[in-house]
Amino acid sequence: MNAPEPSGPADLQGLRDPEHDPRASYALEPEYVAGLAGRLRATSGETRALESPLAGQPLAHLAVSQTSDVDEAFARARRAQEAWSRTSVTERSAALHRLHDLILDRQDEIIDLIVWESGKARKDAFDEPLHVAMTARYYSRKLPGLVAPRRAAGAIPALTRVDLARIPKGVVGIISPWNYPFTMALSDGIAALAAGNAVVAKPDGQTMLTALYGARLLEEAGFPADLWQVVHGPGSQIGPAIIDRADYVCFTGSTATGRDVARRCADRLIGCSLELGGKNPLLVLRDADLERAAEGAVRASFSNAGQLCVSMERMYVADQVYDRFVERFVARTQALTVGASLDWGNDMGSLISAAQLETVVRHVDDAVAKGARVLTGGRARPDLGPYVYEPTILEGVTPDMTCFADETFGPVIALYRFSDEADAVARANAGDYGLNASIYSRDVRRARALAGQIRCGTVNVNEAFAATFASIDAPMGGMRTSGLGRRQGAEGLHRFTETQSVATQRLLRFGPSYGMSDRAYARMMTASLRVLDKLGRA
């Protein structure tokens, strides 16, 4: 495992070498942090410290919201949404496109904040402004077609006109996680705003500054100031307060919490979309390009130190190529540069917290104690950062080990052999999750056919996860206990709307007329149905 030289003293400013990177350091300037923190509405007087996983020192002290602050946030959002829902599609599209340009212009600042708060490698942080900019551009371009009124076939040709409209839900509650703090805080809400809604957002407390900066960019792009509200506090208190006031809820997080969100939404008869946990499988078939598969497997397993909902934790490799593939995969993993730094150059960064590190250590130690073999990695690296853990490949993982079926959400992958592709698919489908999968094969047609047998919301062929994730037109979400609903594409916007049907009837009414008896009317309607059937009408 390669590692850079330690960054020097545990002074956060020292984590960037100004001789190699002349850009100004955006984070940690008191005025800068105060400006972002000031966007929080909080009357409790309580604050919580926000620490950076890069060196374990405080970044800020942020005010904690209480229930009355959530009330105020929804009141402001509702007033703003009433006006926003009447704006033209052209105006909304223009604001989305301005947001796209702002994000690309400010990407260095955004990336700095992401790395300070999450500890991820800079190259992984770069993916976030890229993805959000793409999302803003997609809905900017596609919005007219997605929300335009359209005609539907009426009951009586030429006499019944039906118009369909997309009506915004109102105020959408968004509860987002820490692992992709810019992407998850903004990408769902962008679609909600595009559809004419307002948003009350509760980002994870570990990555508040990034989310607050996103809210500032929305205002700079021309979205009304009160249209996007941000609250901060413990999920057990603020989460239910949001669900109890929202017209729709978008949640990304664990399956256990997702069940609670779904139950609470069901009690109020409001909709929700949930992207939840995953234990994602990768299949390397006997005809795979092994170099390409090994490269993809590294990204699939260790991007963002494995703290990615669509990353891989199970890998099934055909017997015919197993040894050759493992040799390449281990070598590529051992060549990764690991560290905690603001600079470009690291292949993998830090875990976000002591709790996440403890989970990874517990899963690996349990597996090793029960007979699993560590092919590479398997150690925490406090010399590189307080929460750094080496990218780890395990062999011989069995069902009695915690990491066999439980989501680790860290840089740990388990390898398994298979001899029959049907068996590999069955093992990929084992368990309750169904978020993302990957198949490597030179026979693309056969790989796509196998993809149709895998019970996951997204399947990538000859790619880890980026092909689906970066294709904004492709809906993304989970099957089974990995979630409900889809983000991205038309579905990602339509979930934030209600379909309204308006029917206008001319001349004939739906009942006997001109002195016709009920029986005669029934005969006439039956004959009409037969005629419409012969004409091929639905």
XYZ file of C-alpha atoms in Angstrom:
538
model
C 0.000 0.000 0.000
C 1.514 3.312 -1.015
C 1.114 6.295 1.271
C 2.164 9.935 1.010
C 4.393 11.541 3.577
C 2.452 12.681 6.655
C 0.978 16.143 6.218
C 2.921 17.637 9.083
C 1.365 19.058 12.238
C -2.290 18.403 12.920
C -3.086 21.948 11.897
C -5.767 21.785 9.270
C -4.376 24.613 7.210
C -1.196 22.566 6.838
C -3.016 19.856 4.953
C -2.497 21.835 1.757
C 0.982 22.739 0.564
C 0.721 26.304 -0.853
C 3.877 25.786 -2.914
C 2.173 22.996 -4.872
C -1.338 24.430 -4.840
C -1.470 28.227 -4.947
C -5.286 28.405 -4.659
C -6.686 30.166 -1.631
C -7.859 27.857 1.140
C -11.594 28.381 1.252
C -12.529 26.486 4.374
C -11.880 27.383 8.012
C -11.647 31.142 7.580
C -13.845 32.343 10.475
C -15.857 34.755 8.346
C -16.420 32.086 5.725
C -17.660 29.482 8.194
C -19.797 32.056 10.012
C -21.432 33.050 6.740
C -22.450 29.466 6.017
C -23.458 28.668 9.588
C -25.621 31.782 9.666
C -27.965 30.209 7.145
C -29.275 27.831 9.823
C -32.512 28.750 11.572
C -32.065 27.678 15.184
C -33.468 29.179 18.391
C -32.396 26.528 20.900
C -29.094 28.184 21.771
C -27.467 24.748 21.567
C -24.493 24.172 19.259
C -22.640 21.091 18.050
C -19.031 20.853 17.008
C -18.271 19.794 13.461
C -14.931 17.991 13.118
C -12.836 17.193 10.077
C -11.811 13.549 9.610
C -8.599 14.781 7.994
C -7.029 15.647 11.324
C -9.770 15.315 13.909
C -9.953 19.031 14.708
C -13.058 21.246 14.794
C -14.228 22.959 11.647
C -17.160 24.856 13.146
C -19.761 25.012 15.872
C -23.232 24.863 14.333
C -26.532 25.859 15.903
C -28.957 22.998 16.524
C -32.547 23.399 15.321
C -35.582 22.461 17.365
C -39.164 21.635 16.418
C -40.233 25.283 16.376
C -37.459 25.983 13.850
C -38.821 23.222 11.628
C -42.269 24.843 11.884
C -40.821 28.170 10.809
C -38.863 26.569 7.956
C -42.019 24.944 6.564
C -44.027 28.148 6.937
C -41.446 30.105 4.948
C -41.106 27.347 2.365
C -44.880 27.158 1.830
C -45.163 30.884 1.217
C -42.281 30.765 -1.246
C -43.657 27.676 -2.986
C -47.014 29.299 -3.706
C -45.300 31.947 -5.809
C -42.691 29.588 -7.262
C -45.320 27.143 -8.529
C -46.714 29.941 -10.713
C -43.386 30.730 -12.378
C -42.919 29.688 -15.973
C -41.027 26.615 -17.030
C -38.678 28.944 -18.905
C -37.819 30.812 -15.699
C -37.188 27.607 -13.749
C -35.042 26.176 -16.544
C -32.952 29.352 -16.645
C -32.301 29.177 -12.884
C -31.233 25.535 -13.206
C -28.823 26.417 -15.982
C -27.335 29.268 -13.935
C -26.826 26.771 -11.105
C -25.008 24.458 -13.545
C -22.602 27.258 -14.493
C -22.043 28.365 -10.886
C -21.168 24.844 -9.770
C -18.603 24.425 -12.525
C -17.132 27.851 -11.730
C -16.938 27.139 -7.968
C -15.936 23.484 -8.094
C -12.614 24.017 -6.288
C -14.396 25.641 -3.373
C -17.029 22.896 -3.308
C -14.393 20.153 -3.433
C -12.466 21.759 -0.567
C -15.551 21.724 1.636
C -16.378 18.129 0.727
C -12.865 16.933 1.575
C -12.695 18.920 4.827
C -15.972 17.420 6.022
C -15.857 13.875 4.633
C -12.142 13.071 4.397
C -12.545 11.502 0.952
C -9.851 11.644 -1.719
C -10.019 14.801 -3.808
C -10.643 12.835 -7.002
C -13.715 11.254 -5.373
C -14.905 14.663 -4.175
C -14.614 15.968 -7.754
C -17.386 13.553 -8.791
C -19.904 15.480 -6.680
C -19.992 18.934 -8.307
C -19.760 17.152 -11.645
C -22.839 15.046 -10.886
C -24.893 17.932 -9.486
C -24.015 20.160 -12.449
C -25.070 17.386 -14.831
C -28.323 16.972 -12.915
C -29.090 20.702 -13.071
C -28.342 20.788 -16.796
C -30.456 17.685 -17.473
C -33.571 19.071 -15.781
C -32.957 22.498 -17.275
C -33.049 20.995 -20.770
C -35.724 18.353 -20.191
C -38.104 20.293 -17.948
C -40.489 21.564 -20.662
C -41.185 18.042 -21.891
C -41.424 16.583 -18.398
C -44.054 18.942 -16.981
C -45.912 20.156 -20.086
C -49.662 19.414 -20.086
C -50.606 16.617 -22.466
C -53.749 15.165 -23.942
C -55.114 11.711 -23.192
C -57.763 9.750 -25.079
C -61.280 10.535 -23.944
C -64.104 8.069 -23.409
C -66.101 9.248 -26.448
C -63.990 10.180 -29.491
C -64.267 13.872 -30.424
C -66.734 14.500 -27.587
C -64.600 13.834 -24.488
C -61.388 15.846 -24.110
C -58.919 14.879 -21.353
C -55.999 17.121 -20.334
C -53.285 15.826 -17.986
C -51.262 18.200 -15.817
C -48.353 17.773 -13.420
C -49.109 19.530 -10.129
C -46.248 20.030 -7.632
C -46.615 18.233 -4.308
C -45.893 21.373 -2.268
C -43.028 21.228 0.222
C -40.660 18.273 -0.059
C -38.688 17.073 2.955
C -35.200 15.822 2.069
C -33.126 13.884 4.598
C -29.672 13.279 3.139
C -26.571 11.343 4.282
C -22.938 12.245 4.820
C -21.187 10.028 2.284
C -21.829 12.264 -0.752
C -22.635 15.539 1.021
C -23.029 17.773 -2.055
C -24.619 15.252 -4.407
C -27.105 13.862 -1.901
C -27.965 17.256 -0.426
C -28.808 18.800 -3.816
C -29.498 16.319 -6.623
C -32.937 15.166 -5.404
C -33.956 18.682 -4.423
C -33.028 20.079 -7.836
C -35.709 17.890 -9.406
C -38.179 18.929 -6.698
C -37.550 22.636 -7.384
C -37.788 22.070 -11.125
C -41.236 20.548 -10.633
C -42.416 23.655 -8.738
C -41.916 22.553 -5.130
C -40.107 24.041 -2.169
C -37.650 22.045 -0.039
C -36.910 21.702 3.661
C -33.625 19.830 3.925
C -31.959 18.073 6.841
C -28.435 17.129 5.792
C -26.396 14.855 8.014
C -24.788 16.748 10.873
C -21.277 15.646 9.868
C -21.392 17.451 6.531
C -23.477 20.567 7.141
C -21.116 23.152 5.650
C -21.177 21.522 2.212
C -24.980 21.402 2.248
C -25.231 25.015 3.423
C -22.926 26.099 0.643
C -25.220 24.326 -1.824
C -28.164 26.332 -0.465
C -26.183 29.530 -0.985
C -25.460 28.593 -4.594
C -29.186 28.062 -5.216
C -29.883 31.627 -4.125
C -27.048 32.959 -6.249
C -28.538 31.099 -9.224
C -31.801 32.998 -8.763
C -33.997 30.641 -6.771
C -36.095 32.547 -4.181
C -34.413 32.843 -0.799
C -37.029 30.978 1.251
C -37.631 28.231 -1.302
C -34.862 26.016 0.149
C -34.718 25.796 3.942
C -32.003 23.961 5.894
C -32.393 22.641 9.436
C -29.815 20.882 11.599
C -30.160 18.497 14.471
C -30.372 14.880 15.609
C -32.210 12.651 13.173
C -34.363 11.159 15.927
C -35.843 14.597 16.633
C -35.662 16.626 13.420
C -36.371 13.746 11.014
C -39.868 12.978 12.382
C -40.636 16.708 12.562
C -39.910 17.011 8.840
C -41.943 13.924 7.919
C -44.925 15.177 9.948
C -45.014 18.466 7.994
C -43.877 17.531 4.479
C -46.049 16.763 1.459
C -43.500 14.208 0.229
C -40.295 12.810 1.744
C -37.051 11.860 0.049
C -34.717 9.850 2.284
C -31.292 8.347 1.630
C -29.751 6.209 4.346
C -29.948 2.871 6.100
C -32.656 0.293 5.500
C -33.560 0.248 9.193
C -34.223 3.995 9.271
C -35.906 3.815 5.861
C -38.510 1.435 7.268
C -39.323 3.967 10.009
C -39.593 6.766 7.434
C -41.933 4.663 5.269
C -44.170 3.793 8.229
C -44.464 7.413 9.306
C -45.232 8.540 5.755
C -47.849 5.787 5.421
C -49.581 6.992 8.583
C -49.972 10.417 6.927
C -50.810 8.945 3.488
C -47.992 10.870 1.833
C -45.513 9.460 -0.647
C -41.824 8.857 -0.140
C -38.781 7.726 -2.084
C -36.099 5.778 -0.241
C -32.591 4.863 -1.337
C -31.382 2.430 1.282
C -28.644 -0.109 1.951
C -26.895 -2.487 -0.397
C -24.582 -5.487 -0.388
C -23.737 -5.099 -4.028
C -22.356 -7.977 -6.167
C -19.807 -7.880 -8.979
C -19.498 -10.839 -11.394
C -16.345 -11.547 -13.391
C -17.250 -14.077 -16.082
C -14.794 -16.517 -17.628
C -14.452 -14.431 -20.823
C -13.886 -11.092 -19.072
C -11.060 -8.747 -20.007
C -9.139 -9.283 -16.760
C -7.196 -6.021 -16.806
C -10.379 -4.045 -17.347
C -12.201 -6.077 -14.717
C -9.415 -5.579 -12.161
C -9.318 -1.831 -12.777
C -13.101 -1.606 -12.468
C -13.115 -3.783 -9.362
C -10.727 -1.382 -7.611
C -13.027 1.553 -8.278
C -16.091 -0.550 -7.464
C -14.695 -1.511 -4.080
C -12.636 1.444 -2.881
C -14.085 4.661 -4.319
C -14.776 6.985 -1.381
C -13.208 4.305 0.841
C -16.183 2.059 0.093
C -18.620 4.571 1.593
C -20.799 4.587 -1.484
C -24.269 3.055 -1.624
C -23.574 1.483 -5.041
C -20.039 0.216 -4.279
C -19.268 -3.505 -4.296
C -18.810 -5.685 -1.219
C -19.170 -9.143 -2.858
C -17.251 -10.338 -5.915
C -17.937 -13.617 -7.733
C -15.176 -14.723 -10.112
C -15.290 -17.631 -12.563
C -13.026 -20.571 -11.664
C -11.347 -20.443 -15.084
C -9.920 -16.947 -14.446
C -10.006 -16.693 -10.649
C -6.262 -16.934 -9.910
C -5.237 -14.636 -12.772
C -7.871 -12.073 -11.865
C -7.023 -12.101 -8.146
C -3.341 -11.558 -8.921
C -4.176 -8.448 -10.951
C -6.770 -7.167 -8.476
C -4.470 -7.512 -5.469
C -1.586 -5.834 -7.318
C -3.746 -2.879 -8.332
C -5.096 -2.553 -4.798
C -1.629 -2.586 -3.280
C -0.558 0.156 -5.688
C -3.238 2.560 -4.427
C -2.054 5.730 -2.709
C -3.943 6.220 0.534
C -4.011 9.278 2.775
C -5.926 12.182 4.284
C -5.237 15.399 2.405
C -6.871 18.232 0.502
C -4.543 17.719 -2.452
C -4.909 15.695 -5.609
C -2.876 12.498 -5.730
C -4.502 10.110 -3.273
C -6.447 7.196 -4.724
C -8.355 6.640 -1.506
C -9.058 8.884 1.447
C -10.339 8.516 4.986
C -13.444 7.045 6.512
C -15.638 9.798 7.889
C -15.722 9.020 11.604
C -14.582 6.886 14.497
C -17.916 5.051 14.354
C -17.430 4.126 10.705
C -13.868 2.986 11.380
C -15.084 0.862 14.288
C -17.599 -0.884 12.024
C -14.948 -1.718 9.438
C -12.476 -2.974 12.068
C -15.185 -5.097 13.689
C -16.251 -6.693 10.396
C -12.703 -7.529 9.303
C -11.556 -8.755 12.725
C -14.640 -10.965 13.011
C -14.010 -12.471 9.568
C -10.326 -13.144 10.294
C -11.109 -14.675 13.696
C -13.493 -17.087 11.971
C -11.033 -18.169 9.286
C -11.137 -15.590 6.465
C -7.831 -14.742 4.762
C -6.642 -11.188 4.178
C -5.059 -10.952 0.719
C -4.100 -7.330 1.252
C -4.945 -4.543 3.700
C -6.750 -5.358 6.914
C -5.323 -2.578 9.098
C -6.241 0.863 10.373
C -3.630 3.514 9.535
C -3.658 6.206 12.212
C -0.299 7.368 10.879
C -2.116 8.627 7.766
C -5.232 10.014 9.443
C -7.387 9.265 12.467
C -9.949 7.220 10.491
C -7.933 5.805 7.605
C -8.274 2.072 6.917
C -6.385 0.183 4.238
C -8.259 -1.092 1.182
C -8.887 -4.728 2.101
C -9.520 -7.889 0.086
C -10.853 -10.948 1.911
C -11.049 -14.562 0.782
C -12.854 -17.443 2.466
C -15.722 -15.387 3.904
C -18.516 -17.663 5.143
C -22.147 -17.086 6.207
C -21.282 -17.092 9.911
C -19.166 -13.945 9.472
C -20.752 -10.524 9.981
C -19.432 -9.115 6.706
C -20.972 -11.950 4.673
C -24.447 -10.397 4.564
C -24.293 -7.146 6.562
C -23.332 -3.949 4.781
C -19.841 -2.852 5.861
C -19.828 0.524 4.067
C -16.064 0.627 4.036
C -13.074 -0.409 1.905
C -13.639 -4.167 2.251
C -14.458 -6.658 -0.518
C -14.962 -10.429 -0.233
C -13.998 -12.744 -3.131
C -15.829 -15.960 -4.051
C -15.305 -18.535 -6.814
C -18.056 -19.861 -9.047
C -18.136 -22.524 -11.756
C -21.672 -22.075 -13.089
C -23.112 -18.720 -14.158
C -26.604 -19.641 -12.992
C -25.132 -20.258 -9.541
C -23.324 -16.903 -9.657
C -26.576 -15.109 -10.466
C -28.385 -16.966 -7.666
C -25.671 -15.973 -5.194
C -25.752 -12.378 -6.436
C -29.508 -12.371 -5.733
C -29.117 -13.908 -2.284
C -30.076 -11.757 0.674
C -32.596 -8.947 0.908
C -30.758 -6.101 -0.831
C -31.003 -5.130 -4.502
C -29.370 -1.789 -5.247
C -26.523 -2.136 -7.777
C -24.621 -4.904 -9.553
C -21.823 -5.196 -12.099
C -20.923 -7.802 -14.713
C -17.642 -8.064 -16.623
C -17.651 -10.050 -19.875
C -16.472 -9.669 -23.473
C -19.828 -11.080 -24.591
C -21.883 -7.958 -23.982
C -25.145 -9.472 -25.246
C -24.865 -12.390 -22.828
C -23.925 -10.021 -19.981
C -27.003 -7.902 -20.638
C -29.145 -11.044 -20.619
C -27.688 -12.008 -17.229
C -28.286 -8.462 -15.996
C -32.001 -9.009 -16.552
C -31.866 -11.921 -14.095
C -30.247 -9.905 -11.298
C -32.670 -8.286 -8.872
C -31.026 -4.889 -8.603
C -32.274 -1.458 -9.609
C -29.120 -0.755 -11.618
C -26.732 -3.169 -13.326
C -23.525 -2.035 -15.045
C -21.855 -4.090 -17.772
C -18.056 -3.697 -17.972
C -18.217 -0.815 -15.491
C -18.486 -0.587 -11.727
C -21.252 1.944 -11.079
C -20.496 5.128 -12.997
C -22.240 4.141 -16.235
C -25.672 4.193 -14.583
C -24.903 6.839 -11.958
C -23.575 9.341 -14.508
C -26.400 8.710 -16.994
C -28.853 11.242 -15.572
C -31.567 10.088 -17.983
C -31.390 6.605 -16.391
C -33.575 6.177 -13.271
C -31.638 4.957 -10.253
C -32.875 3.202 -7.128
C -33.214 -0.105 -5.339
C -35.307 -3.247 -5.392
C -36.385 -5.228 -2.351
C -35.023 -3.733 0.913
C -32.712 -1.375 -0.981
C -35.512 1.120 -1.397
C -38.573 2.540 -3.096
C -38.833 4.958 -6.011
C -36.190 6.323 -8.336
C -33.990 9.376 -8.592
C -32.774 10.752 -11.954
C -34.588 10.690 -15.282
C -38.272 11.457 -15.728
C -39.192 9.336 -12.694
C -36.838 11.401 -10.554
C -38.947 14.498 -11.233
C -42.409 12.983 -11.574
C -42.239 11.563 -8.024
C -42.513 15.175 -6.807
C -45.749 15.811 -8.705
C -49.381 14.753 -8.663
C -51.055 13.878 -11.955
C -54.275 15.793 -12.447
C -56.823 14.782 -15.094
C -59.258 17.413 -16.392
C -62.036 16.038 -18.635
C -64.333 18.263 -20.715
C -67.481 16.728 -22.139
C -69.334 18.016 -25.244
C -72.895 17.314 -26.436
C -73.623 13.809 -25.126
C -73.896 13.152 -21.440
C -73.091 9.860 -19.707
C -76.678 8.739 -19.254
C -79.933 8.311 -21.189
C -80.978 11.339 -23.223
C -83.614 12.319 -25.785
C -86.203 10.161 -24.003
C -84.088 7.001 -24.233
C -84.828 4.346 -21.603
C -82.160 2.965 -19.321
C -82.317 -0.353 -21.174
C -81.954 1.302 -24.575
C -79.021 3.329 -23.255
C -77.315 0.152 -22.067
C -77.784 -1.450 -25.511
C -76.408 1.639 -27.243
C -73.326 1.761 -24.999
C -72.677 -1.962 -25.539
C -72.874 -1.505 -29.308
C -70.552 1.512 -29.067
C -67.948 -0.542 -27.187
C -68.037 -3.195 -29.939
C -67.551 -0.531 -32.614
C -64.633 1.048 -30.739
C -63.057 -2.386 -30.363
C -63.310 -3.031 -34.117
C -61.703 0.380 -34.720
C -58.751 -0.641 -32.518
C -59.434 1.873 -29.764
C -57.913 1.151 -26.346
